[in-house]
mmCIF file of C-alpha atoms in Angstrom:
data_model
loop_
_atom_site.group_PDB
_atom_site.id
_atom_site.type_symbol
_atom_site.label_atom_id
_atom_site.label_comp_id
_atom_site.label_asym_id
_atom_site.label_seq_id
_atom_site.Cartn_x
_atom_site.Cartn_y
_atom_site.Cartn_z
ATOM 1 C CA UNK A 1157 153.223 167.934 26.106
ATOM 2 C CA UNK A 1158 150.223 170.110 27.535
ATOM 3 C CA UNK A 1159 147.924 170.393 29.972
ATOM 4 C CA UNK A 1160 144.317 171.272 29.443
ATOM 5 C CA UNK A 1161 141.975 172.504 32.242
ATOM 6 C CA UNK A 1162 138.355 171.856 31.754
ATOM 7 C CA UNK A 1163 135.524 172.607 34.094
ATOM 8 C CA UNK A 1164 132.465 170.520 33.603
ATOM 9 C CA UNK A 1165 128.913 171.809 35.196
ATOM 10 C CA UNK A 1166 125.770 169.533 35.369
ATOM 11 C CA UNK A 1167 127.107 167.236 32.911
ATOM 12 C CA UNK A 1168 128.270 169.807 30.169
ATOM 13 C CA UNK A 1169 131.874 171.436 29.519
ATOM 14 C CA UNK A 1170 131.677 175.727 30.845
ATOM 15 C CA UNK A 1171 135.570 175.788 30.309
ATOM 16 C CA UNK A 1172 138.175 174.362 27.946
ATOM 17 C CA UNK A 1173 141.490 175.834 28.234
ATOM 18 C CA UNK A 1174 144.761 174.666 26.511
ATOM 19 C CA UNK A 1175 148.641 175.348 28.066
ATOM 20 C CA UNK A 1176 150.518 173.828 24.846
ATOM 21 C CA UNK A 1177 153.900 172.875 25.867
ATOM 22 C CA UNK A 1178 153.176 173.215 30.007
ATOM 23 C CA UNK A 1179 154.088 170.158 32.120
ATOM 24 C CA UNK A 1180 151.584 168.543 34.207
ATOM 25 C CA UNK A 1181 154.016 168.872 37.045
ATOM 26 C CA UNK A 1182 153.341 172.581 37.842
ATOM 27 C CA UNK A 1183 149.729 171.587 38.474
ATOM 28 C CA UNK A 1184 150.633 168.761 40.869
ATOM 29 C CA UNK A 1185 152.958 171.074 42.503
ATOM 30 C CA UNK A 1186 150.522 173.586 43.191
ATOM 31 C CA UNK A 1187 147.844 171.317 43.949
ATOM 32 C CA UNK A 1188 149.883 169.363 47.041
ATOM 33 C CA UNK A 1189 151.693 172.420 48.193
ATOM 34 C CA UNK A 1190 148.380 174.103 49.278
ATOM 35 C CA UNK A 1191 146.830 170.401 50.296
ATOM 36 C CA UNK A 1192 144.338 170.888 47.955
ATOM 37 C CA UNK A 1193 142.787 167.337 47.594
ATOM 38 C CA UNK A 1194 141.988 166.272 44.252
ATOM 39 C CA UNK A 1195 141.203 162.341 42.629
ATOM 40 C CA UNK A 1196 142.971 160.450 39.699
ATOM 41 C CA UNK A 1197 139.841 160.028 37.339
ATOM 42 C CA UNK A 1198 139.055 159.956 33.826
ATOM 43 C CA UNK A 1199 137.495 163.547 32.240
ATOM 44 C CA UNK A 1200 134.589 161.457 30.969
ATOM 45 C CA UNK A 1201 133.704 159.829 34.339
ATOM 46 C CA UNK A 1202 134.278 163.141 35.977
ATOM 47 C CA UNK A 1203 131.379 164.538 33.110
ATOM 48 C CA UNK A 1204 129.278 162.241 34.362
ATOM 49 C CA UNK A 1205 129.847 162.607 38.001
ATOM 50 C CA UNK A 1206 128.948 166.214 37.581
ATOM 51 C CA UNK A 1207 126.101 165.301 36.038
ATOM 52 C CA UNK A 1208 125.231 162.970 38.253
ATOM 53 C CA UNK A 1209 125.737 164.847 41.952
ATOM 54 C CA UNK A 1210 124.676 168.218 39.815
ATOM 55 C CA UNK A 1211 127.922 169.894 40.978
ATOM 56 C CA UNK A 1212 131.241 171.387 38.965
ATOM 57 C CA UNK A 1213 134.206 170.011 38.524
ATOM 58 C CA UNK A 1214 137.427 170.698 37.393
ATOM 59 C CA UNK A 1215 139.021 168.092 35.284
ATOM 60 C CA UNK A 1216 142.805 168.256 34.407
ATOM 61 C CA UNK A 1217 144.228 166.458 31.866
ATOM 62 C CA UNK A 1218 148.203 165.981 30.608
ATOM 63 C CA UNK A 1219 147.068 166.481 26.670
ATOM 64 C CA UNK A 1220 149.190 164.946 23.750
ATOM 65 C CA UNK A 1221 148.868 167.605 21.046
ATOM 66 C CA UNK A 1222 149.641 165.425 18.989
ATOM 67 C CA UNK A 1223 146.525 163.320 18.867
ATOM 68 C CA UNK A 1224 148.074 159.944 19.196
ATOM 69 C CA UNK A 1225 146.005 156.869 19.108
ATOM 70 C CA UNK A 1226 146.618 154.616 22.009
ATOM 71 C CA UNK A 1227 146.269 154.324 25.896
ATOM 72 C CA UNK A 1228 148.686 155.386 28.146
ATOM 73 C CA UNK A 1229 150.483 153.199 31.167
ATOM 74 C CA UNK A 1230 150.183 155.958 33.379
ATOM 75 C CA UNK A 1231 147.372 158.312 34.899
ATOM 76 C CA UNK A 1232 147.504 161.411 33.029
ATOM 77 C CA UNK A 1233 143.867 163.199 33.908
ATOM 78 C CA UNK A 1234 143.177 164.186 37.885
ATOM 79 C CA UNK A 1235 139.644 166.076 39.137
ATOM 80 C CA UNK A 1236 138.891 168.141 41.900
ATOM 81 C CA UNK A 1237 135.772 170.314 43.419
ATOM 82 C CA UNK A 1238 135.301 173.419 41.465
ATOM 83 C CA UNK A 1239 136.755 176.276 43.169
ATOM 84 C CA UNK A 1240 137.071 180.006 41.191
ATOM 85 C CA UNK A 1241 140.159 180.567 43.389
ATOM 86 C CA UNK A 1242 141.845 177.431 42.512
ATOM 87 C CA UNK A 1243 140.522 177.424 38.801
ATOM 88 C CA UNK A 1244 141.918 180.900 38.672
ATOM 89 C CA UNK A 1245 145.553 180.253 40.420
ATOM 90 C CA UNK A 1246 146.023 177.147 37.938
ATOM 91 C CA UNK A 1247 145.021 179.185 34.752
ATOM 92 C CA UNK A 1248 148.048 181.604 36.003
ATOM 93 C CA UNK A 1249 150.475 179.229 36.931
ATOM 94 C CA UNK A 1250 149.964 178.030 33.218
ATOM 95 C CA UNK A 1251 150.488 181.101 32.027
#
């Protein structure tokens, strides 16, 4: 379990970061308890979005670390409007 944070610009990835052992949760938590809106969506189709509208987005994902082949049965990656202050409060709630 992990979650990584990555903020895509214009169709290219600024910003990787990787929480190993974090729990999606704490994002989630964060995210509703300040009604910040944010969309279930896949971190490739939120690439191209940004490329697309030619805006930034952050693109969270609950990361196996262990590389797994397979799909999931559940969402695991969530986007939102890039926002320093929000990109910011989620890298330190990581922490």
């Amino acid at each position: 379990m992990s979650v990584t944070i990555n903020v895509f610009r214009n169709g290219e990835l600024k910003n990787r970061n990787l929480f190993p052992g974090k729990s999606i949760s704490i994002v989630l938590d964060y995210l509703k308890g300040n009604d910040i809106d944010y969309a279930i969506q896949d971190s490739e189709d939120a690439l191209e979005e940004s490329r697309i509208n030619n805006e930034s987005i952050i693109s969270i994902d609950d990361t196996n670390l262990l590389d797994v082949e397979g799909e999931a049965n559940f969402v695991t990656e969530y986007s939102l409007s890039y926002d320093n202050t929000i990109y910011n409060n989620l890298l330190k709630i990581l922490q």
